[in-house]
Short mmCIF file of C-alpha atoms in Angstrom, two decimals:
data_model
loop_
_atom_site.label_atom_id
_atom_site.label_comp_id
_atom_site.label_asym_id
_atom_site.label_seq_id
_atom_site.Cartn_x
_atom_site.Cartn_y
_atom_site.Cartn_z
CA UNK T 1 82.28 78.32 134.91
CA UNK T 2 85.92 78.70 135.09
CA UNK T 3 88.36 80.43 133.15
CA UNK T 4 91.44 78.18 132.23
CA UNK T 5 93.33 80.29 130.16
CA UNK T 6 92.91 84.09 129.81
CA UNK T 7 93.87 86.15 127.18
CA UNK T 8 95.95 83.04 125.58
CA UNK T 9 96.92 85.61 122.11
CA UNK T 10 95.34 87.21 119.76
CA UNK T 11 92.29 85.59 117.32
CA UNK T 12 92.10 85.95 113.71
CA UNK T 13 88.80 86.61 112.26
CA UNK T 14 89.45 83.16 110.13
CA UNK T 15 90.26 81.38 113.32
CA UNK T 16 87.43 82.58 114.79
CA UNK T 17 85.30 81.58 111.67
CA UNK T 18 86.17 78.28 112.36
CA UNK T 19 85.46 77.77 115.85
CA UNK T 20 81.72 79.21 114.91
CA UNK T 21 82.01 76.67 112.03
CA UNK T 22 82.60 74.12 113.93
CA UNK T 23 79.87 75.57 116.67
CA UNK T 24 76.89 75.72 113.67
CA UNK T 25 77.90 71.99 112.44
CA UNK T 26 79.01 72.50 108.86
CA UNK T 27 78.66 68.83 108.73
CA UNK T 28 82.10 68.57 106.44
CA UNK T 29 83.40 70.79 109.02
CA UNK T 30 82.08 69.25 112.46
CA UNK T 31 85.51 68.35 114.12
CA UNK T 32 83.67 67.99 117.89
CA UNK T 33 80.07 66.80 119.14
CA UNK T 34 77.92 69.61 119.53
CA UNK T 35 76.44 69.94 123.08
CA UNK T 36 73.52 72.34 122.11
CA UNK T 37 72.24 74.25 119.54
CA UNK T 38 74.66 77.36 118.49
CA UNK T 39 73.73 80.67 120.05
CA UNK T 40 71.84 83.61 118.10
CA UNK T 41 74.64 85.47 118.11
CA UNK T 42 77.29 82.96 117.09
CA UNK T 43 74.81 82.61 114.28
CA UNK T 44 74.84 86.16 113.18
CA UNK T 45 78.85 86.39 114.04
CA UNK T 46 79.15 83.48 111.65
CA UNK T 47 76.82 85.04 109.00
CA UNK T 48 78.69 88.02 109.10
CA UNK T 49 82.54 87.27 109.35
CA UNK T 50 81.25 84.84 105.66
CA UNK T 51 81.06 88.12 104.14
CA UNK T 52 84.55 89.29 104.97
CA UNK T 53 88.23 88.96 103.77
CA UNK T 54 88.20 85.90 106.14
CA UNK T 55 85.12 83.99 104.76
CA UNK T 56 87.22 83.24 101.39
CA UNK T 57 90.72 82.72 102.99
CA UNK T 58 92.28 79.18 103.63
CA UNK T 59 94.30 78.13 106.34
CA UNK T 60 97.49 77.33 103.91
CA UNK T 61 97.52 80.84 101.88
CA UNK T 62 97.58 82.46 105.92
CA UNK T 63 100.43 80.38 107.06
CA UNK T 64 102.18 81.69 104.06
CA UNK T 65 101.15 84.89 104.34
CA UNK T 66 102.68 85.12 107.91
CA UNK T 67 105.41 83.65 106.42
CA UNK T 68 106.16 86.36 103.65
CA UNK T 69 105.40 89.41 105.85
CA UNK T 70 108.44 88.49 108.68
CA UNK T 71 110.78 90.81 107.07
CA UNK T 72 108.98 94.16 107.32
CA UNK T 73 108.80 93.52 111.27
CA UNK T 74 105.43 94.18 111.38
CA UNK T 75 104.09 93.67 115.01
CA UNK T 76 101.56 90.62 116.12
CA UNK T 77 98.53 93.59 116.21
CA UNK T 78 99.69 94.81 112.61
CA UNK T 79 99.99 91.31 110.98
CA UNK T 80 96.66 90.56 112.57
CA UNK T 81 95.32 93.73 111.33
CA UNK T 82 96.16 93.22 107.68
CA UNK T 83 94.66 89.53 107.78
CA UNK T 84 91.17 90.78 109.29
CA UNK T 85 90.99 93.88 107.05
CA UNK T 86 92.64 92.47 103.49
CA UNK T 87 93.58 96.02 102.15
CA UNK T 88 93.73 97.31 99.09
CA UNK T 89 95.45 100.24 98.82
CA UNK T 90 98.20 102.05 100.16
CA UNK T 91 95.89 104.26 102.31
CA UNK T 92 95.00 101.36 104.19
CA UNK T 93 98.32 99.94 104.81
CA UNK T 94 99.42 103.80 106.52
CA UNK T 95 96.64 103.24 108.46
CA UNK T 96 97.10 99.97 109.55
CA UNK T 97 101.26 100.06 110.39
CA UNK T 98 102.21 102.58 112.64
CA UNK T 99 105.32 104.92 111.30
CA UNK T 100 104.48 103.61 107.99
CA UNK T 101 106.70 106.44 106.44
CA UNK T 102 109.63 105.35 108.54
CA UNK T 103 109.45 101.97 108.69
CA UNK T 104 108.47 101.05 105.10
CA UNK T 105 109.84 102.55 101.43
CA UNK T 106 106.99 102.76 98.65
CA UNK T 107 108.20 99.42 97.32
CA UNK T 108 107.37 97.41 100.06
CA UNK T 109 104.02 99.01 100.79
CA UNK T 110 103.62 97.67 97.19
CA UNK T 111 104.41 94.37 97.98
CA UNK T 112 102.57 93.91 101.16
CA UNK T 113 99.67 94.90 99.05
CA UNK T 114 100.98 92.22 96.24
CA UNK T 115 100.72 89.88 98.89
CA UNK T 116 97.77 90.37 100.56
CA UNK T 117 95.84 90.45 97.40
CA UNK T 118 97.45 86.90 96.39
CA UNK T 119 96.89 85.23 99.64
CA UNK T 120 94.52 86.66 101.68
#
């Protein structure tokens, strides 16, 4: 086997939900043929990303998400972080943005979690 492309960016857990959707033939889902069965563990991957943030998120409400967050200048690692992990409080958002002191007042933290609790 060769590698075409490697390390081409960084994977959401939703994108990756959907390759393994595609992989397990959701028939509504089912985009290419299948060449074999799906793996064990793309099985259990797929069982267990459906019980995370990304098993209820849809593809329109991320694009907007990503949209919404470009003025706090969070980086590509952060946004991604946020998407995967859906958080709730502001705990979680200190933890997931570096500096978050510096970088972000109490209002925003507010209304990154605003947002992530509409669309994600």
């Amino acid at each position: 086997m060769k590698v075409l492309c490697a390390n081409e960016g960084l994977m959401s857990n939703f994108e990756l939900l959907e390759v393994l959707r595609q992989r397990t033939m959701e028939p509504e889902h089912a985009l290419l043929p299948v060449v074999h069965d799906p793996f064990p563990t793309e099985l259990q991957c797929f069982e267990h990303l459906m019980k995370t943030p990304a098993g209820a998120q849809q593809k329109e409400n991320l694009q907007k998400f990503l949209k919404e967050v470009q003025p706090f200048n969070l980086t590509a690692a952060e946004t991604l972080s946020l998407i995967n992990l859906k958080p709730t409080s502001d705990v979680e958002i200190h933890l997931l943005v570096e500096d978050c002191e510096s970088r972000m007042k109490d209002d925003e933290i507010e209304k990154l979690l605003a947002l992530a609790e509409e669309l994600l």
